[in-house]
Amino acid sequence: MRLYVYVLEGKNWEVDESFVKLRVGKSKSRTRVLKNTKTPIWNEEFAFRVHSLDDQLTVSVHHHHHHEGIGFLKNGSRNLVGRVRIPLWSVAAEENHHLPPTWFSIETHKSKKSINQECGKILVALSLHGRGQDVSNDYPFDLQSNITDNSNDECDSKHSPSHDSNSSKSPRKMMKSIVEKLFSKHDDSAMNSSDNGESTEEPAFTTSFEDSMETMESTDEGRETPENLQGGVLIDETYVIPPKDLNHFIFAPDSQFRKDLAAIQGTTDVHEGPWTWESDKMSSLTRTVTYTKAASKLVKASKVTEEQTYVRASGIEYAVFVRVNTPDVPYGNTFRVELLYKITRVPELGGDETSRIIVSWRVHFNQSTMMKGMIEGGAKQGLKESFDQFSALLAERFKLANPSAGLDKDHALASLQNEHQSDWELAVEYFCNFMVISTVFMVLYTVVHILLCEPPRIQGLEFNGLELPDSFGELVTCGIIFFNLERVSIMVSHFVQARLRRGNDHGVKAQGEGWVLTVALIEGTNLAPLDSSGFSDPYVVLTCNGKTRTSSVKLQTLDPRWNEILEFDASEEPPSLLDVEVFDFDGPFGQPTSLGHSEIRFLRHTAAELADMWVPLDGKLAQSFQSKLHLRIFLDNTNGVETIKEYLTKVEKEAGKKLHVKSPHRNSTFQKLFSLPPEEFLINDFSCSLKRKLPLQGRLFVSSRIVGFYANFFGHKTKFSFLWEDVEDIQVLPPSLASVGSPILVMVLHKDRGVDARHGAKSQDEQGRHRFYFHSFVSFNSARRTIMALWRTRMLSGYQKTDDDFEDQHEQDKADDFEDQHEHDEKGLQEDVASHLVFEDAKMSKIYSVELPFSVESTMEIFKGGNLEQKVMGKLGCLNYNTTNWEPVYDRSNVAERRLCYKLNRRVSSFGGDVMCTQQKTPIVDGKGWIVTEAMCLRDVPFGDHFYVQVKYKAMERRPGWCGCDVFVGVAWLKSCGFEQRISRNVVAKLSDRVREMLELMEREILLSCC
């Protein structure tokens, strides 16, 4: 048996930051924290397993403090505002075991002798279900519009379990009441239908639709419009029509628009119930619509029931919440679809009043099922098709206000730029907690005490210049003050570091012309706590086409609000992916902890969905806390058709042939076939065969961002697509009998990529990579050149490495360009890096020491630029590792010098970045060892221009056949940033692990080569 609890709202609260804890037996749960309100609205649902009706539900209201952690252990009873206890047998005694939304008084008592005092009310609905019963949620997220404010004592006691023993019933009497109800059900129904017209049920109050709207508008009382549902946005359009008229056009009884839409969609047996009031105060307007949905290829015709409820109607804003039940479809009893229609007024366009309609959706699961992913995918596809027809029909009736789309973006970004807090506001919010205030008070109190005291006399073990505590109380007080000062200093340092990193990329305008990606980072919710205080210091790293943008750090919060705008420089081809990852800030060079990550594929979302979306984060921490990010993404082509021409020119150079964009009709067919946005353009398509168990003849489509295949074999359609970024390797196999004498083009995808296209793969190798085989091209060489050129162009524009099998000329050109670039960089940095090659040992600290079971000469192989060095440094995460030869230093005959350059991968540093090094080696005086000194310059990392890193390797023979190696590290600061110690500590810790791993890998490789 399960108990479903719906915590709706509260009123007359004594505190303005609160949350609610629920407990049934040993099971506990809690709501989210609502701030700055004494009338909180939660609308949250909870489920508890019930073993006995003798249990009770305890609803406790708690006050939330900023300085305290989260969870049941961090918020003690001292934050308790009040509680109410509800026996479960009282819920079982209700009809259908359902307690409608009821106001309960929250009571608290100051002492055992005092009388319980009321400190507010809470609106709760309860539903008790046994095994096999329907467990649907009849009360959605926002039902304040259909709840009667029964604040008088008589109404409170009508539905709520009594809190005194005089008015309560025993469980035995309640069970007796249930049995009587079951046996008298037939008699009651007969009585209700008798001739005298009397009824025990209160009839619904029905009025005309126009009068009902006027009543709701007059009682709106400034209610907030709910947020879009988490499933996504189906429609986001603006029309030249007032909001009131658009609402009447869609939801009025006997709407001609609904009839025309039903005819287009093949819907039959449509029956619309009247709009009715469910309470005498006329705060909830609802109706029920039933119809039969036309059969599709996979699902037969099914009956659909829609429960439509007005959440808000203010005259300029309307919100209608719809619950769609489809019990006849497969697994229909396990879920329902929920829709939210929002109609709002937008700024007038050309003097005409305009309205914006947004329809969002989500799937609510009544019970857990293994088919959750399939159900959500099928629901999304069906809704998209239905609302495409909805939008097209609406566009036929009213003029579509397209120019407002650009205004919406500008307005959204402008509003974000104006919402930033000043440093003083952030400092006050961050430091206004009990620990900081108490520490300041204790320090001031102590200073005043010292000024008022007389000079102390020397006693005990004291002498002039040394004063000791005179009692254990003084010792404890000094310890507490010292501990608090240390915590406050850490907070100050953390705040300064975060503010120095603020605005790292916020507000930086995109450079160039082409496809410009703009991401508005709004907020995050339910991030994982990592600090001992129960909070985190999150920041977001966005990566697209190999370019990275970083947000500012938000301190001590699990629900950060950034309101930052991050723009990526223009590119010739439209981007395909946006990688989003949230980190916990712990110094710019330490290994940050990931709080969650996500990958946004632009081709899977419409422009309306990207303009306002909640992104769920992946990862163990993120999934356990259900972390999400709120983003607004805009993709604009600032150069129009010229961008496409420049991209085709770039591809033509790679392919060595002329390419042409296909006709608009062919382009439109391609976009519709693979559900692509309008900006995606087809470059070419080829007739070929897909090799699986049996060859399948079809067409291979290639565009700037995807590879798609489509075949129709006697009505059996095969369709799949994947991104160019998903392709790891492209191979050509020689002709064979199985390929009918035609060469085979093999596309190998990265591991865990192309999951949606796996039904088209011929095989999956031992590394988990899908392999797709295409053959029987009309012109194999032409197809191969075009496909390889598109793939290379895409890879070269991104962060990923290019394929090892590129033609020799391309490899040589790339290598020459790379070496020229680094040679230019070396000339600019040579003097600066070399000037820091001489450090005094006093400024360096030993971080590692080891004895290796081979000679000094073998140890020095790691500094010769050979295969050993390349292999070891590659395993350490050094990308594009290049070295120069050792050359003698001018005026120093016994000193040789070389230079290194490489790129750090994300395992070494989450910021990536380039490393430029200069190494000098000098023989030890006795000739039995070497000293290698390295000056390291970090680029493209925060504060990389503030310091250099000095590393010294000392290899010498300690006993015959054995080499002792000592490693020292130092950091030279060129600019002051206010927290050098923390960065130095992070650098030393990172290099200690790096050096230890390098020497262990070197030892393993040398020993394996000797075996």
Short mmCIF file of C-alpha atoms in Angstrom, two decimals, residues 341-648:
data_model
loop_
_atom_site.label_atom_id
_atom_site.label_comp_id
_atom_site.label_asym_id
_atom_site.label_seq_id
_atom_site.Cartn_x
_atom_site.Cartn_y
_atom_site.Cartn_z
CA TYR A 341 -0.39 26.34 -22.70
CA LYS A 342 0.86 29.84 -21.94
CA ILE A 343 -0.49 32.89 -23.78
CA THR A 344 1.23 36.18 -22.93
CA ARG A 345 1.22 39.68 -24.32
CA VAL A 346 4.42 40.91 -25.99
CA PRO A 347 5.45 44.43 -27.10
CA GLU A 348 3.32 45.74 -29.94
CA LEU A 349 4.60 45.28 -33.47
CA GLY A 350 3.77 48.13 -35.83
CA GLY A 351 0.92 49.32 -33.62
CA ASP A 352 -0.82 45.93 -33.51
CA GLU A 353 -1.27 44.03 -30.26
CA THR A 354 0.57 40.71 -30.38
CA SER A 355 0.48 37.51 -28.35
CA ARG A 356 3.01 34.81 -27.72
CA ILE A 357 1.88 31.21 -27.26
CA ILE A 358 4.21 28.64 -25.68
CA VAL A 359 3.24 24.99 -25.32
CA SER A 360 5.50 22.79 -23.17
CA TRP A 361 5.15 19.17 -22.15
CA ARG A 362 6.33 16.40 -19.90
CA VAL A 363 5.51 12.75 -19.15
CA HIS A 364 4.34 11.91 -15.64
CA PHE A 365 4.88 8.26 -14.71
CA ASN A 366 2.39 6.79 -12.30
CA GLN A 367 4.71 3.87 -11.63
CA SER A 368 8.22 2.83 -12.58
CA THR A 369 8.65 0.96 -15.85
CA MET A 370 11.55 -0.32 -17.93
CA MET A 371 9.98 1.24 -21.03
CA LYS A 372 10.42 4.80 -19.78
CA GLY A 373 12.80 5.84 -22.55
CA MET A 374 10.65 4.34 -25.30
CA ILE A 375 7.49 5.96 -23.89
CA GLU A 376 9.11 9.41 -23.69
CA GLY A 377 10.51 9.09 -27.23
CA GLY A 378 7.19 7.97 -28.69
CA ALA A 379 5.29 10.69 -26.84
CA LYS A 380 7.70 13.37 -28.03
CA GLN A 381 7.42 12.27 -31.65
CA GLY A 382 3.62 12.10 -31.53
CA LEU A 383 3.29 15.49 -29.84
CA LYS A 384 5.67 17.10 -32.29
CA GLU A 385 3.63 15.91 -35.26
CA SER A 386 0.34 16.99 -33.67
CA PHE A 387 1.53 20.45 -32.69
CA ASP A 388 3.19 21.03 -36.05
CA GLN A 389 -0.33 20.74 -37.47
CA PHE A 390 -1.63 22.91 -34.61
CA SER A 391 0.92 25.63 -35.42
CA ALA A 392 0.30 25.44 -39.18
CA LEU A 393 -3.46 25.81 -38.73
CA LEU A 394 -3.02 28.70 -36.33
CA ALA A 395 -0.70 30.43 -38.82
CA GLU A 396 -3.45 30.19 -41.45
CA ARG A 397 -5.86 32.10 -39.20
CA PHE A 398 -3.54 34.80 -37.86
CA LYS A 399 -0.49 36.67 -39.08
CA LEU A 400 2.77 35.28 -37.73
CA ALA A 401 4.87 38.06 -36.16
CA ASN A 402 8.30 36.80 -37.25
CA PRO A 403 10.24 40.04 -36.54
CA SER A 404 9.55 39.62 -32.84
CA ALA A 405 11.81 36.60 -32.69
CA GLY A 406 14.88 38.78 -32.94
CA LEU A 407 13.39 41.22 -30.46
CA ASP A 408 12.79 38.36 -28.02
CA LYS A 409 16.45 37.41 -28.15
CA ASP A 410 17.66 40.97 -27.71
CA HIS A 411 15.17 41.54 -24.92
CA ALA A 412 16.17 38.32 -23.14
CA LEU A 413 19.88 39.11 -23.34
CA ALA A 414 19.38 42.74 -22.33
CA SER A 415 17.40 41.68 -19.27
CA LEU A 416 20.23 39.36 -18.22
CA GLN A 417 22.83 42.10 -18.52
CA ASN A 418 20.83 44.29 -16.14
CA GLU A 419 20.37 41.63 -13.44
CA HIS A 420 23.93 41.36 -12.16
CA GLN A 421 24.67 42.11 -8.53
CA SER A 422 27.43 44.42 -7.43
CA ASP A 423 30.47 43.20 -5.50
CA TRP A 424 29.14 44.78 -2.33
CA GLU A 425 25.80 43.00 -2.64
CA LEU A 426 27.53 39.67 -3.23
CA ALA A 427 29.90 40.25 -0.33
CA VAL A 428 27.05 41.10 2.02
CA GLU A 429 25.11 38.02 0.92
CA TYR A 430 28.18 35.77 1.26
CA PHE A 431 29.53 37.05 4.58
CA CYS A 432 26.25 37.68 6.40
CA ASN A 433 26.18 34.45 8.37
CA PHE A 434 26.49 33.46 11.99
CA MET A 435 30.15 32.46 11.90
CA VAL A 436 31.44 35.72 10.37
CA ILE A 437 29.26 37.93 12.55
CA SER A 438 30.17 36.01 15.70
CA THR A 439 33.87 36.15 14.83
CA VAL A 440 33.79 39.93 14.28
CA PHE A 441 31.92 40.38 17.55
CA MET A 442 34.41 38.20 19.47
CA VAL A 443 37.41 40.03 18.03
CA LEU A 444 35.94 43.47 18.81
CA TYR A 445 34.93 42.32 22.26
CA THR A 446 38.44 41.03 22.91
CA VAL A 447 40.07 44.23 21.65
CA VAL A 448 37.86 46.38 23.88
CA HIS A 449 38.65 44.06 26.80
CA ILE A 450 42.40 44.45 26.20
CA LEU A 451 42.08 48.24 26.08
CA LEU A 452 40.17 48.32 29.39
CA CYS A 453 42.49 45.92 31.24
CA GLU A 454 45.47 46.97 33.31
CA PRO A 455 48.96 45.80 32.31
CA PRO A 456 49.28 42.13 33.38
CA ARG A 457 51.78 41.01 35.92
CA ILE A 458 54.28 38.26 35.20
CA GLN A 459 53.43 34.94 36.82
CA GLY A 460 53.98 31.22 36.32
CA LEU A 461 56.37 30.51 33.44
CA GLU A 462 55.91 33.91 31.83
CA PHE A 463 58.68 36.38 31.24
CA ASN A 464 59.02 39.73 29.49
CA GLY A 465 57.81 39.32 25.91
CA LEU A 466 55.96 36.04 26.55
CA GLU A 467 52.45 36.05 27.95
CA LEU A 468 50.54 32.78 28.43
CA PRO A 469 46.86 32.08 29.18
CA ASP A 470 46.22 32.18 32.93
CA SER A 471 43.35 29.63 32.91
CA PHE A 472 41.86 26.85 30.81
CA GLY A 473 38.96 29.17 29.94
CA GLU A 474 41.36 31.68 28.39
CA LEU A 475 43.05 28.84 26.46
CA VAL A 476 39.73 27.60 25.06
CA THR A 477 38.66 31.16 24.16
CA CYS A 478 41.93 31.78 22.29
CA GLY A 479 41.47 28.52 20.41
CA ILE A 480 37.93 29.40 19.38
CA ILE A 481 38.95 32.86 18.19
CA PHE A 482 41.91 31.43 16.25
CA PHE A 483 39.73 28.76 14.62
CA ASN A 484 37.06 31.26 13.61
CA LEU A 485 39.65 33.71 12.23
CA GLU A 486 41.14 30.92 10.14
CA ARG A 487 37.71 30.02 8.71
CA VAL A 488 36.94 33.65 7.94
CA SER A 489 40.32 34.12 6.22
CA ILE A 490 39.61 31.07 4.05
CA MET A 491 36.21 32.52 3.13
CA VAL A 492 37.79 35.88 2.25
CA SER A 493 40.45 34.18 0.11
CA HIS A 494 37.82 32.08 -1.61
CA PHE A 495 35.66 35.12 -2.32
CA VAL A 496 38.58 37.09 -3.77
CA GLN A 497 39.61 34.19 -6.01
CA ALA A 498 36.08 33.73 -7.31
CA ARG A 499 35.61 37.42 -8.01
CA LEU A 500 38.94 37.57 -9.87
CA ARG A 501 37.64 34.80 -12.11
CA ARG A 502 34.26 36.45 -12.58
CA GLY A 503 33.37 37.59 -16.05
CA ASN A 504 36.05 35.41 -17.57
CA ASP A 505 34.05 35.19 -20.77
CA HIS A 506 30.82 36.96 -19.82
CA GLY A 507 30.03 39.81 -22.15
CA VAL A 508 32.95 39.08 -24.54
CA LYS A 509 31.55 39.71 -28.01
CA ALA A 510 32.01 37.18 -30.79
CA GLN A 511 34.59 37.95 -33.47
CA GLY A 512 34.20 37.46 -37.20
CA GLU A 513 31.22 36.72 -39.42
CA GLY A 514 29.41 33.43 -39.88
CA TRP A 515 27.62 31.15 -37.46
CA VAL A 516 27.62 32.83 -34.05
CA LEU A 517 26.59 30.77 -31.03
CA THR A 518 25.24 32.72 -28.05
CA VAL A 519 24.51 30.91 -24.79
CA ALA A 520 22.68 32.61 -21.94
CA LEU A 521 23.53 30.78 -18.74
CA ILE A 522 20.60 31.48 -16.42
CA GLU A 523 20.75 29.25 -13.35
CA GLY A 524 21.26 25.78 -11.94
CA THR A 525 19.24 23.72 -9.50
CA ASN A 526 19.94 20.84 -7.12
CA LEU A 527 23.70 20.73 -7.62
CA ALA A 528 25.65 18.22 -5.56
CA PRO A 529 27.19 19.50 -2.28
CA LEU A 530 30.94 18.90 -1.95
CA ASP A 531 32.18 21.29 0.75
CA SER A 532 32.08 20.44 4.42
CA SER A 533 29.49 23.19 4.81
CA GLY A 534 27.10 21.29 2.55
CA PHE A 535 27.49 23.63 -0.41
CA SER A 536 29.60 23.91 -3.58
CA ASP A 537 31.32 26.69 -5.53
CA PRO A 538 30.09 25.90 -9.06
CA TYR A 539 31.17 27.29 -12.40
CA VAL A 540 30.29 26.15 -15.93
CA VAL A 541 32.58 25.33 -18.84
CA LEU A 542 31.02 25.36 -22.33
CA THR A 543 32.86 23.79 -25.28
CA CYS A 544 31.87 24.06 -28.94
CA ASN A 545 34.04 23.41 -32.02
CA GLY A 546 37.13 23.20 -29.83
CA LYS A 547 36.52 26.62 -28.27
CA THR A 548 35.85 27.01 -24.57
CA ARG A 549 33.91 29.57 -22.60
CA THR A 550 33.92 29.70 -18.80
CA SER A 551 31.42 31.30 -16.45
CA SER A 552 32.10 33.02 -13.18
CA VAL A 553 32.22 31.16 -9.85
CA LYS A 554 29.21 31.26 -7.56
CA LEU A 555 30.17 30.72 -3.94
CA GLN A 556 28.48 28.55 -1.33
CA THR A 557 25.32 27.63 -3.20
CA LEU A 558 23.50 24.62 -4.60
CA ASP A 559 21.09 26.72 -6.69
CA PRO A 560 23.39 29.23 -8.41
CA ARG A 561 22.08 32.02 -10.58
CA TRP A 562 24.56 33.33 -13.14
CA ASN A 563 22.59 35.42 -15.67
CA GLU A 564 25.66 35.51 -17.93
CA ILE A 565 25.97 35.71 -21.70
CA LEU A 566 28.70 33.63 -23.35
CA GLU A 567 29.38 34.02 -27.08
CA PHE A 568 31.52 31.85 -29.35
CA ASP A 569 33.48 33.31 -32.23
CA ALA A 570 31.93 32.92 -35.66
CA SER A 571 32.62 29.77 -37.67
CA GLU A 572 32.04 28.90 -41.30
CA GLU A 573 29.92 25.83 -40.57
CA PRO A 574 27.02 25.62 -38.11
CA PRO A 575 28.01 23.92 -34.85
CA SER A 576 26.64 20.47 -34.04
CA LEU A 577 27.44 19.94 -30.36
CA LEU A 578 27.69 21.97 -27.21
CA ASP A 579 29.43 20.28 -24.28
CA VAL A 580 28.31 21.58 -20.89
CA GLU A 581 30.13 20.66 -17.69
CA VAL A 582 29.76 22.04 -14.18
CA PHE A 583 32.80 22.04 -11.87
CA ASP A 584 33.42 22.83 -8.23
CA PHE A 585 36.01 25.61 -7.93
CA ASP A 586 39.13 24.58 -6.00
CA GLY A 587 41.91 26.77 -7.34
CA PRO A 588 42.67 27.40 -11.01
CA PHE A 589 45.30 24.66 -11.34
CA GLY A 590 43.97 21.93 -9.09
CA GLN A 591 41.97 19.08 -10.55
CA PRO A 592 38.37 20.31 -10.17
CA THR A 593 35.56 17.94 -9.29
CA SER A 594 32.87 17.57 -11.90
CA LEU A 595 29.35 18.18 -10.62
CA GLY A 596 27.78 16.93 -13.85
CA HIS A 597 27.97 17.21 -17.59
CA SER A 598 25.70 17.13 -20.62
CA GLU A 599 25.89 17.19 -24.39
CA ILE A 600 23.44 19.28 -26.39
CA ARG A 601 22.94 18.23 -30.02
CA PHE A 602 21.48 21.17 -31.89
CA LEU A 603 19.89 19.03 -34.60
CA ARG A 604 17.65 17.29 -32.04
CA HIS A 605 16.03 20.52 -30.89
CA THR A 606 14.06 23.25 -32.56
CA ALA A 607 15.01 26.88 -32.25
CA ALA A 608 12.11 27.36 -29.82
CA GLU A 609 13.35 24.53 -27.60
CA LEU A 610 16.89 25.88 -27.60
CA ALA A 611 15.67 29.36 -26.72
CA ASP A 612 14.52 28.16 -23.28
CA MET A 613 15.56 24.73 -22.06
CA TRP A 614 16.37 22.92 -18.84
CA VAL A 615 19.31 20.58 -19.37
CA PRO A 616 19.55 17.55 -17.04
CA LEU A 617 23.14 16.79 -16.07
CA ASP A 618 24.71 13.33 -16.34
CA GLY A 619 27.15 11.78 -13.91
CA LYS A 620 26.84 9.95 -10.61
CA LEU A 621 26.63 13.07 -8.48
CA ALA A 622 24.31 14.93 -10.84
CA GLN A 623 21.92 12.03 -11.33
CA SER A 624 21.69 11.29 -7.61
CA PHE A 625 20.69 14.91 -6.91
CA GLN A 626 18.76 15.43 -10.21
CA SER A 627 20.87 18.47 -11.12
CA LYS A 628 19.77 20.72 -13.99
CA LEU A 629 20.93 23.83 -15.81
CA HIS A 630 18.73 26.51 -17.35
CA LEU A 631 20.09 27.71 -20.70
CA ARG A 632 18.96 29.89 -23.56
CA ILE A 633 20.78 29.13 -26.79
CA PHE A 634 20.68 31.22 -29.96
CA LEU A 635 22.38 30.29 -33.23
CA ASP A 636 22.60 33.06 -35.84
CA ASN A 637 24.15 33.34 -39.28
CA THR A 638 25.54 36.88 -39.46
CA ASN A 639 26.87 36.58 -42.99
CA GLY A 640 23.91 35.01 -44.78
CA VAL A 641 24.56 33.07 -47.99
CA GLU A 642 28.23 34.11 -48.00
CA THR A 643 28.85 31.81 -45.04
CA ILE A 644 27.63 28.80 -47.02
CA LYS A 645 29.74 29.80 -50.02
CA GLU A 646 32.87 30.11 -47.89
CA TYR A 647 32.23 26.73 -46.32
CA LEU A 648 31.75 25.07 -49.72
#
